[in-house]
Amino acid sequence: DAGVIQSPRHEVTEMGQEVTLRCKPISGHNSLFWYRQTMMRGLELLIYFNNNVPIDDSGMPEDRFSAKMPNASFSTLKIQPSEPRDSAVYFCASSRSLRGTYNSPLHFGNGTRLTVT
Amino acid sequence: AQTVTQSQPEMSVQEAETVTLSCTYDTSENNYYLFWYKQPPSRQMILVIRQEAYKQQNATENRFSVNFQKAAKSFSLKISDSQLGDTAMYFCAFMTLDNNAGNMLTFGGGTRLMVKP
């Protein structure tokens, strides 16, 4: 299995532009998570999906952030408009999970480093 | 809500020596998992070891072992015979088995470990 695939690897954009980050989870995994990593805050959970349905988006910083999972093999995290304080590494992770049980650990993608100037 | 605390922002160890990374957590739950993840400069997040809260025996994976003290809510990672490739950020993480959590992880702030030749 190729693992969790994220694209792009690096993204540099100007303030005010729209940014879209992409993630392909591991086949067969039904939970997908978006994390943001910064030096100040460490790893923060932004949102997670279970069976393509958003379960908890309380970590999404503000309305400029949105995430979708149109099918089991693809998810996007969009920032519009982007701001310099959004600069961070964004990780996508997936797992196979059933309610109340533990089936597999989270598998992380390599992350997208976003720089907003 | 759960919190995970790693009190050592940075540590260093000589090659072939042993080092212990600290982690404490706070939860009111009784059934959960704990993890250590490694993040080398490549940014990839790698699962190092995991511990089920209901197991008293400490988990071991080759040179990596944990000291799990449930009453004290402590979960330290011991790396024996440190190697240069162990240089990385190490994250402690907590996962509840609450029915609504969907295998969601809460991370500590990380400890940067440098192995010196």
PDB file of C-alpha atoms in Angstrom:
ATOM      1  CA  ASP A   1       0.000   0.000   0.000  1.00  0.00           C
ATOM      2  CA  ALA A   2       1.292   3.480  -0.855  1.00  0.00           C
ATOM      3  CA  GLY A   3       0.205   4.931   2.451  1.00  0.00           C
ATOM      4  CA  VAL A   4      -1.579   8.219   2.938  1.00  0.00           C
ATOM      5  CA  ILE A   5      -0.800  10.498   0.025  1.00  0.00           C
ATOM      6  CA  GLN A   6      -0.864  14.241   0.367  1.00  0.00           C
ATOM      7  CA  SER A   7      -0.337  16.902  -2.261  1.00  0.00           C
ATOM      8  CA  PRO A   8       1.252  19.246  -2.821  1.00  0.00           C
ATOM      9  CA  ARG A   9       4.359  18.683  -0.732  1.00  0.00           C
ATOM     10  CA  HIS A  10       5.033  22.403  -0.564  1.00  0.00           C
ATOM     11  CA  GLU A  11       2.765  25.336  -1.269  1.00  0.00           C
ATOM     12  CA  VAL A  12       3.773  28.960  -1.332  1.00  0.00           C
ATOM     13  CA  THR A  13       1.064  31.505  -1.909  1.00  0.00           C
ATOM     14  CA  GLU A  14       0.288  35.131  -1.347  1.00  0.00           C
ATOM     15  CA  MET A  15      -2.049  36.418   1.281  1.00  0.00           C
ATOM     16  CA  GLY A  16      -5.624  36.459   0.083  1.00  0.00           C
ATOM     17  CA  GLN A  17      -5.269  33.563  -2.310  1.00  0.00           C
ATOM     18  CA  GLU A  18      -7.218  30.345  -2.081  1.00  0.00           C
ATOM     19  CA  VAL A  19      -5.276  27.246  -1.079  1.00  0.00           C
ATOM     20  CA  THR A  20      -6.429  23.652  -1.512  1.00  0.00           C
ATOM     21  CA  LEU A  21      -4.664  20.752   0.136  1.00  0.00           C
ATOM     22  CA  ARG A  22      -5.416  17.215  -0.957  1.00  0.00           C
ATOM     23  CA  CYS A  23      -5.341  13.851   0.704  1.00  0.00           C
ATOM     24  CA  LYS A  24      -5.836  10.282  -0.402  1.00  0.00           C
ATOM     25  CA  PRO A  25      -6.264   7.946   2.572  1.00  0.00           C
ATOM     26  CA  ILE A  26      -5.214   4.331   2.706  1.00  0.00           C
ATOM     27  CA  SER A  27      -7.673   2.093   0.911  1.00  0.00           C
ATOM     28  CA  GLY A  28     -10.063   0.494   3.367  1.00  0.00           C
ATOM     29  CA  HIS A  29      -9.629   3.155   6.029  1.00  0.00           C
ATOM     30  CA  ASN A  30     -12.878   4.806   7.036  1.00  0.00           C
ATOM     31  CA  SER A  31     -11.609   7.601   9.269  1.00  0.00           C
ATOM     32  CA  LEU A  32      -9.707  10.595   8.019  1.00  0.00           C
ATOM     33  CA  PHE A  33      -8.129  13.381  10.026  1.00  0.00           C
ATOM     34  CA  TRP A  34      -6.614  16.751   9.197  1.00  0.00           C
ATOM     35  CA  TYR A  35      -3.960  18.093  11.561  1.00  0.00           C
ATOM     36  CA  ARG A  36      -2.016  21.340  11.585  1.00  0.00           C
ATOM     37  CA  GLN A  37       1.465  21.540  13.020  1.00  0.00           C
ATOM     38  CA  THR A  38       3.123  24.767  14.118  1.00  0.00           C
ATOM     39  CA  MET A  39       6.005  25.513  16.412  1.00  0.00           C
ATOM     40  CA  MET A  40       3.781  27.470  18.768  1.00  0.00           C
ATOM     41  CA  ARG A  41       0.857  25.072  19.049  1.00  0.00           C
ATOM     42  CA  GLY A  42       2.302  21.708  18.109  1.00  0.00           C
ATOM     43  CA  LEU A  43      -0.119  19.283  16.455  1.00  0.00           C
ATOM     44  CA  GLU A  44      -3.737  20.388  16.413  1.00  0.00           C
ATOM     45  CA  LEU A  45      -6.663  18.383  15.131  1.00  0.00           C
ATOM     46  CA  LEU A  46      -8.666  20.475  12.698  1.00  0.00           C
ATOM     47  CA  ILE A  47     -11.387  18.087  11.613  1.00  0.00           C
ATOM     48  CA  TYR A  48     -12.074  14.433  11.233  1.00  0.00           C
ATOM     49  CA  PHE A  49     -14.383  12.363   9.065  1.00  0.00           C
ATOM     50  CA  ASN A  50     -15.849   8.944   9.639  1.00  0.00           C
ATOM     51  CA  ASN A  51     -17.304   7.162   6.642  1.00  0.00           C
ATOM     52  CA  ASN A  52     -16.988  10.419   4.663  1.00  0.00           C
ATOM     53  CA  VAL A  53     -19.104  12.349   7.168  1.00  0.00           C
ATOM     54  CA  PRO A  54     -17.563  15.205   9.193  1.00  0.00           C
ATOM     55  CA  ILE A  55     -17.804  14.203  12.841  1.00  0.00           C
ATOM     56  CA  ASP A  56     -15.961  16.956  14.673  1.00  0.00           C
ATOM     57  CA  ASP A  57     -14.833  20.223  13.119  1.00  0.00           C
ATOM     58  CA  SER A  58     -14.406  22.117  16.367  1.00  0.00           C
ATOM     59  CA  GLY A  59     -10.691  22.465  15.667  1.00  0.00           C
ATOM     60  CA  MET A  60     -11.193  24.398  12.457  1.00  0.00           C
ATOM     61  CA  PRO A  61      -9.808  27.823  13.299  1.00  0.00           C
ATOM     62  CA  GLU A  62     -12.359  29.951  11.491  1.00  0.00           C
ATOM     63  CA  ASP A  63     -14.725  30.160   8.587  1.00  0.00           C
ATOM     64  CA  ARG A  64     -11.883  30.612   6.148  1.00  0.00           C
ATOM     65  CA  PHE A  65     -11.146  26.903   6.592  1.00  0.00           C
ATOM     66  CA  SER A  66     -13.317  24.233   5.058  1.00  0.00           C
ATOM     67  CA  ALA A  67     -12.876  20.524   4.455  1.00  0.00           C
ATOM     68  CA  LYS A  68     -14.684  18.036   2.294  1.00  0.00           C
ATOM     69  CA  MET A  69     -14.634  14.325   1.736  1.00  0.00           C
ATOM     70  CA  PRO A  70     -16.705  13.601  -1.365  1.00  0.00           C
ATOM     71  CA  ASN A  71     -15.787   9.915  -1.363  1.00  0.00           C
ATOM     72  CA  ALA A  72     -13.823   7.351   0.616  1.00  0.00           C
ATOM     73  CA  SER A  73     -10.608   7.940  -1.313  1.00  0.00           C
ATOM     74  CA  PHE A  74     -10.272  11.695  -1.366  1.00  0.00           C
ATOM     75  CA  SER A  75     -10.417  14.696   0.922  1.00  0.00           C
ATOM     76  CA  THR A  76      -9.581  18.376   0.588  1.00  0.00           C
ATOM     77  CA  LEU A  77      -8.781  21.115   3.051  1.00  0.00           C
ATOM     78  CA  LYS A  78      -9.363  24.577   1.669  1.00  0.00           C
ATOM     79  CA  ILE A  79      -8.324  27.937   3.040  1.00  0.00           C
ATOM     80  CA  GLN A  80      -9.937  30.994   1.519  1.00  0.00           C
ATOM     81  CA  PRO A  81      -8.655  33.627   1.797  1.00  0.00           C
ATOM     82  CA  SER A  82      -5.281  32.559   3.150  1.00  0.00           C
ATOM     83  CA  GLU A  83      -3.352  34.610   5.693  1.00  0.00           C
ATOM     84  CA  PRO A  84       0.302  34.549   6.808  1.00  0.00           C
ATOM     85  CA  ARG A  85      -0.697  33.042  10.163  1.00  0.00           C
ATOM     86  CA  ASP A  86      -1.980  29.994   8.304  1.00  0.00           C
ATOM     87  CA  SER A  87       1.612  29.061   7.473  1.00  0.00           C
ATOM     88  CA  ALA A  88       2.179  25.592   8.922  1.00  0.00           C
ATOM     89  CA  VAL A  89       2.556  21.950   8.017  1.00  0.00           C
ATOM     90  CA  TYR A  90      -0.775  20.282   7.411  1.00  0.00           C
ATOM     91  CA  PHE A  91      -1.030  16.549   7.942  1.00  0.00           C
ATOM     92  CA  CYS A  92      -3.655  14.159   6.796  1.00  0.00           C
ATOM     93  CA  ALA A  93      -4.025  10.835   8.575  1.00  0.00           C
ATOM     94  CA  SER A  94      -6.312   7.866   8.186  1.00  0.00           C
ATOM     95  CA  SER A  95      -7.299   4.798  10.142  1.00  0.00           C
ATOM     96  CA  ARG A  96      -9.753   1.975  10.155  1.00  0.00           C
ATOM     97  CA  SER A  97     -12.046   2.362  13.093  1.00  0.00           C
ATOM     98  CA  LEU A  98     -15.275   1.170  14.524  1.00  0.00           C
ATOM     99  CA  ARG A  99     -17.088   2.888  17.321  1.00  0.00           C
ATOM    100  CA  GLY A 100     -15.761   1.967  20.719  1.00  0.00           C
ATOM    101  CA  THR A 101     -12.958  -0.196  19.411  1.00  0.00           C
ATOM    102  CA  TYR A 102      -9.452   0.243  18.232  1.00  0.00           C
ATOM    103  CA  ASN A 103      -8.629  -1.296  14.911  1.00  0.00           C
ATOM    104  CA  SER A 104      -5.525   0.380  13.603  1.00  0.00           C
ATOM    105  CA  PRO A 105      -3.211   3.222  14.464  1.00  0.00           C
ATOM    106  CA  LEU A 106      -3.321   6.463  12.587  1.00  0.00           C
ATOM    107  CA  HIS A 107      -1.249   6.487   9.454  1.00  0.00           C
ATOM    108  CA  PHE A 108       0.041   9.887   8.522  1.00  0.00           C
ATOM    109  CA  GLY A 109       0.847  11.393   5.169  1.00  0.00           C
ATOM    110  CA  ASN A 110       4.094  13.278   4.700  1.00  0.00           C
ATOM    111  CA  GLY A 111       2.384  16.603   5.143  1.00  0.00           C
ATOM    112  CA  THR A 112       2.053  19.768   3.107  1.00  0.00           C
ATOM    113  CA  ARG A 113       4.179  22.712   4.125  1.00  0.00           C
ATOM    114  CA  LEU A 114       2.160  25.848   3.497  1.00  0.00           C
ATOM    115  CA  THR A 115       3.781  29.265   3.397  1.00  0.00           C
ATOM    116  CA  VAL A 116       1.586  32.310   3.026  1.00  0.00           C
ATOM    117  CA  THR A 117       3.472  35.523   2.306  1.00  0.00           C
TER     118      THR A 117
ATOM    119  CA  ALA B   1     -11.298  16.826  27.537  1.00  0.00           C
ATOM    120  CA  GLN B   2      -7.960  15.085  27.548  1.00  0.00           C
ATOM    121  CA  THR B   3      -4.613  16.830  27.705  1.00  0.00           C
ATOM    122  CA  VAL B   4      -1.136  15.480  27.022  1.00  0.00           C
ATOM    123  CA  THR B   5       1.975  17.172  28.379  1.00  0.00           C
ATOM    124  CA  GLN B   6       5.572  16.647  27.375  1.00  0.00           C
ATOM    125  CA  SER B   7       7.689  18.678  29.754  1.00  0.00           C
ATOM    126  CA  GLN B   8      10.993  18.347  27.905  1.00  0.00           C
ATOM    127  CA  PRO B   9      11.116  20.507  24.767  1.00  0.00           C
ATOM    128  CA  GLU B  10      14.605  19.299  23.880  1.00  0.00           C
ATOM    129  CA  MET B  11      16.915  16.492  24.895  1.00  0.00           C
ATOM    130  CA  SER B  12      20.203  15.103  23.760  1.00  0.00           C
ATOM    131  CA  VAL B  13      21.936  11.782  24.268  1.00  0.00           C
ATOM    132  CA  GLN B  14      25.200  10.236  23.236  1.00  0.00           C
ATOM    133  CA  GLU B  15      25.100   7.481  20.691  1.00  0.00           C
ATOM    134  CA  ALA B  16      24.688   4.029  22.300  1.00  0.00           C
ATOM    135  CA  GLU B  17      23.392   5.553  25.538  1.00  0.00           C
ATOM    136  CA  THR B  18      19.873   5.335  26.958  1.00  0.00           C
ATOM    137  CA  VAL B  19      17.425   8.225  27.114  1.00  0.00           C
ATOM    138  CA  THR B  20      13.952   8.582  28.603  1.00  0.00           C
ATOM    139  CA  LEU B  21      11.316  10.979  27.291  1.00  0.00           C
ATOM    140  CA  SER B  22       8.539  12.017  29.656  1.00  0.00           C
ATOM    141  CA  CYS B  23       4.822  12.262  29.019  1.00  0.00           C
ATOM    142  CA  THR B  24       1.912  12.856  31.346  1.00  0.00           C
ATOM    143  CA  TYR B  25      -1.742  13.012  30.498  1.00  0.00           C
ATOM    144  CA  ASP B  26      -4.998  13.898  32.098  1.00  0.00           C
ATOM    145  CA  THR B  27      -8.209  11.988  31.585  1.00  0.00           C
ATOM    146  CA  SER B  28     -11.208  10.773  33.490  1.00  0.00           C
ATOM    147  CA  GLU B  29     -11.591   7.735  31.306  1.00  0.00           C
ATOM    148  CA  ASN B  30     -10.498   4.226  32.098  1.00  0.00           C
ATOM    149  CA  ASN B  31     -10.245   2.706  28.643  1.00  0.00           C
ATOM    150  CA  TYR B  32      -7.802   4.310  26.255  1.00  0.00           C
ATOM    151  CA  TYR B  33      -4.595   3.915  24.283  1.00  0.00           C
ATOM    152  CA  LEU B  34      -1.308   5.768  24.443  1.00  0.00           C
ATOM    153  CA  PHE B  35       1.196   6.174  21.644  1.00  0.00           C
ATOM    154  CA  TRP B  36       4.605   7.514  20.858  1.00  0.00           C
ATOM    155  CA  TYR B  37       5.125   8.907  17.370  1.00  0.00           C
ATOM    156  CA  LYS B  38       8.445   9.849  15.831  1.00  0.00           C
ATOM    157  CA  GLN B  39       8.821  12.683  13.350  1.00  0.00           C
ATOM    158  CA  PRO B  40      12.244  12.794  11.667  1.00  0.00           C
ATOM    159  CA  PRO B  41      13.345  15.753   9.537  1.00  0.00           C
ATOM    160  CA  SER B  42      11.482  14.212   6.622  1.00  0.00           C
ATOM    161  CA  ARG B  43       8.275  15.240   8.498  1.00  0.00           C
ATOM    162  CA  GLN B  44       6.814  11.772   8.197  1.00  0.00           C
ATOM    163  CA  MET B  45       4.940  10.677  11.310  1.00  0.00           C
ATOM    164  CA  ILE B  46       5.995   7.177  12.346  1.00  0.00           C
ATOM    165  CA  LEU B  47       4.332   5.105  15.036  1.00  0.00           C
ATOM    166  CA  VAL B  48       6.981   3.940  17.482  1.00  0.00           C
ATOM    167  CA  ILE B  49       5.013   2.113  20.143  1.00  0.00           C
ATOM    168  CA  ARG B  50       1.557   1.870  21.659  1.00  0.00           C
ATOM    169  CA  GLN B  51       0.129   0.851  25.021  1.00  0.00           C
ATOM    170  CA  GLU B  52      -3.355  -0.279  25.924  1.00  0.00           C
ATOM    171  CA  ALA B  53      -4.481   1.198  29.219  1.00  0.00           C
ATOM    172  CA  TYR B  54      -5.987  -2.088  30.407  1.00  0.00           C
ATOM    173  CA  LYS B  55      -2.650  -3.875  30.111  1.00  0.00           C
ATOM    174  CA  GLN B  56      -0.317  -3.643  33.072  1.00  0.00           C
ATOM    175  CA  GLN B  57       2.646  -4.966  31.149  1.00  0.00           C
ATOM    176  CA  ASN B  58       4.765  -2.267  29.576  1.00  0.00           C
ATOM    177  CA  ALA B  59       4.975  -2.367  25.789  1.00  0.00           C
ATOM    178  CA  THR B  60       8.328  -3.042  24.140  1.00  0.00           C
ATOM    179  CA  GLU B  61       9.440  -2.726  20.526  1.00  0.00           C
ATOM    180  CA  ASN B  62      13.083  -3.625  20.042  1.00  0.00           C
ATOM    181  CA  ARG B  63      15.107  -0.746  21.515  1.00  0.00           C
ATOM    182  CA  PHE B  64      11.982   1.183  22.498  1.00  0.00           C
ATOM    183  CA  SER B  65      10.048   0.538  25.682  1.00  0.00           C
ATOM    184  CA  VAL B  66       7.591   2.433  27.816  1.00  0.00           C
ATOM    185  CA  ASN B  67       7.050   2.902  31.511  1.00  0.00           C
ATOM    186  CA  PHE B  68       3.297   3.125  31.894  1.00  0.00           C
ATOM    187  CA  GLN B  69       2.098   4.287  35.306  1.00  0.00           C
ATOM    188  CA  LYS B  70      -1.674   4.419  35.052  1.00  0.00           C
ATOM    189  CA  ALA B  71      -2.354   5.776  38.518  1.00  0.00           C
ATOM    190  CA  ALA B  72       0.169   8.541  38.001  1.00  0.00           C
ATOM    191  CA  LYS B  73      -1.024   9.094  34.409  1.00  0.00           C
ATOM    192  CA  SER B  74       2.516   8.871  33.174  1.00  0.00           C
ATOM    193  CA  PHE B  75       3.771   7.303  29.956  1.00  0.00           C
ATOM    194  CA  SER B  76       7.497   7.676  29.381  1.00  0.00           C
ATOM    195  CA  LEU B  77       9.478   6.357  26.433  1.00  0.00           C
ATOM    196  CA  LYS B  78      12.874   4.762  26.911  1.00  0.00           C
ATOM    197  CA  ILE B  79      15.228   4.452  23.979  1.00  0.00           C
ATOM    198  CA  SER B  80      18.108   2.068  24.572  1.00  0.00           C
ATOM    199  CA  ASP B  81      21.334   1.946  22.579  1.00  0.00           C
ATOM    200  CA  SER B  82      20.482   5.276  20.917  1.00  0.00           C
ATOM    201  CA  GLN B  83      21.338   5.553  17.247  1.00  0.00           C
ATOM    202  CA  LEU B  84      21.913   8.590  15.076  1.00  0.00           C
ATOM    203  CA  GLY B  85      18.736   7.731  13.190  1.00  0.00           C
ATOM    204  CA  ASP B  86      16.739   8.236  16.352  1.00  0.00           C
ATOM    205  CA  THR B  87      17.250  11.980  16.033  1.00  0.00           C
ATOM    206  CA  ALA B  88      13.726  13.351  15.600  1.00  0.00           C
ATOM    207  CA  MET B  89      10.755  14.979  17.267  1.00  0.00           C
ATOM    208  CA  TYR B  90       8.855  12.581  19.476  1.00  0.00           C
ATOM    209  CA  PHE B  91       5.179  13.048  20.173  1.00  0.00           C
ATOM    210  CA  CYS B  92       3.201  11.391  22.908  1.00  0.00           C
ATOM    211  CA  ALA B  93      -0.455  10.873  22.023  1.00  0.00           C
ATOM    212  CA  PHE B  94      -3.646   9.786  23.749  1.00  0.00           C
ATOM    213  CA  MET B  95      -6.631   8.090  22.188  1.00  0.00           C
ATOM    214  CA  THR B  96      -9.955   7.529  23.893  1.00  0.00           C
ATOM    215  CA  LEU B  97     -12.225   4.659  23.010  1.00  0.00           C
ATOM    216  CA  ASP B  98     -15.243   6.814  23.637  1.00  0.00           C
ATOM    217  CA  ASN B  99     -17.953   5.863  21.179  1.00  0.00           C
ATOM    218  CA  ASN B 100     -18.088   9.293  19.621  1.00  0.00           C
ATOM    219  CA  ALA B 101     -14.374   9.928  19.299  1.00  0.00           C
ATOM    220  CA  GLY B 102     -13.590   7.775  16.304  1.00  0.00           C
ATOM    221  CA  ASN B 103      -9.980   7.026  17.206  1.00  0.00           C
ATOM    222  CA  MET B 104      -9.146  10.689  17.518  1.00  0.00           C
ATOM    223  CA  LEU B 105      -5.687  11.445  18.898  1.00  0.00           C
ATOM    224  CA  THR B 106      -4.644  14.197  21.276  1.00  0.00           C
ATOM    225  CA  PHE B 107      -0.966  15.050  20.997  1.00  0.00           C
ATOM    226  CA  GLY B 108       1.583  16.467  23.392  1.00  0.00           C
ATOM    227  CA  GLY B 109       3.775  19.349  22.331  1.00  0.00           C
ATOM    228  CA  GLY B 110       6.682  17.127  21.366  1.00  0.00           C
ATOM    229  CA  THR B 111      10.259  16.577  22.493  1.00  0.00           C
ATOM    230  CA  ARG B 112      13.118  17.220  20.133  1.00  0.00           C
ATOM    231  CA  LEU B 113      15.734  14.501  20.596  1.00  0.00           C
ATOM    232  CA  MET B 114      19.225  14.804  19.255  1.00  0.00           C
ATOM    233  CA  VAL B 115      21.561  11.823  19.274  1.00  0.00           C
ATOM    234  CA  LYS B 116      25.183  12.895  19.269  1.00  0.00           C
ATOM    235  CA  PRO B 117      27.986  10.803  17.804  1.00  0.00           C
TER     236      PRO B 117
END
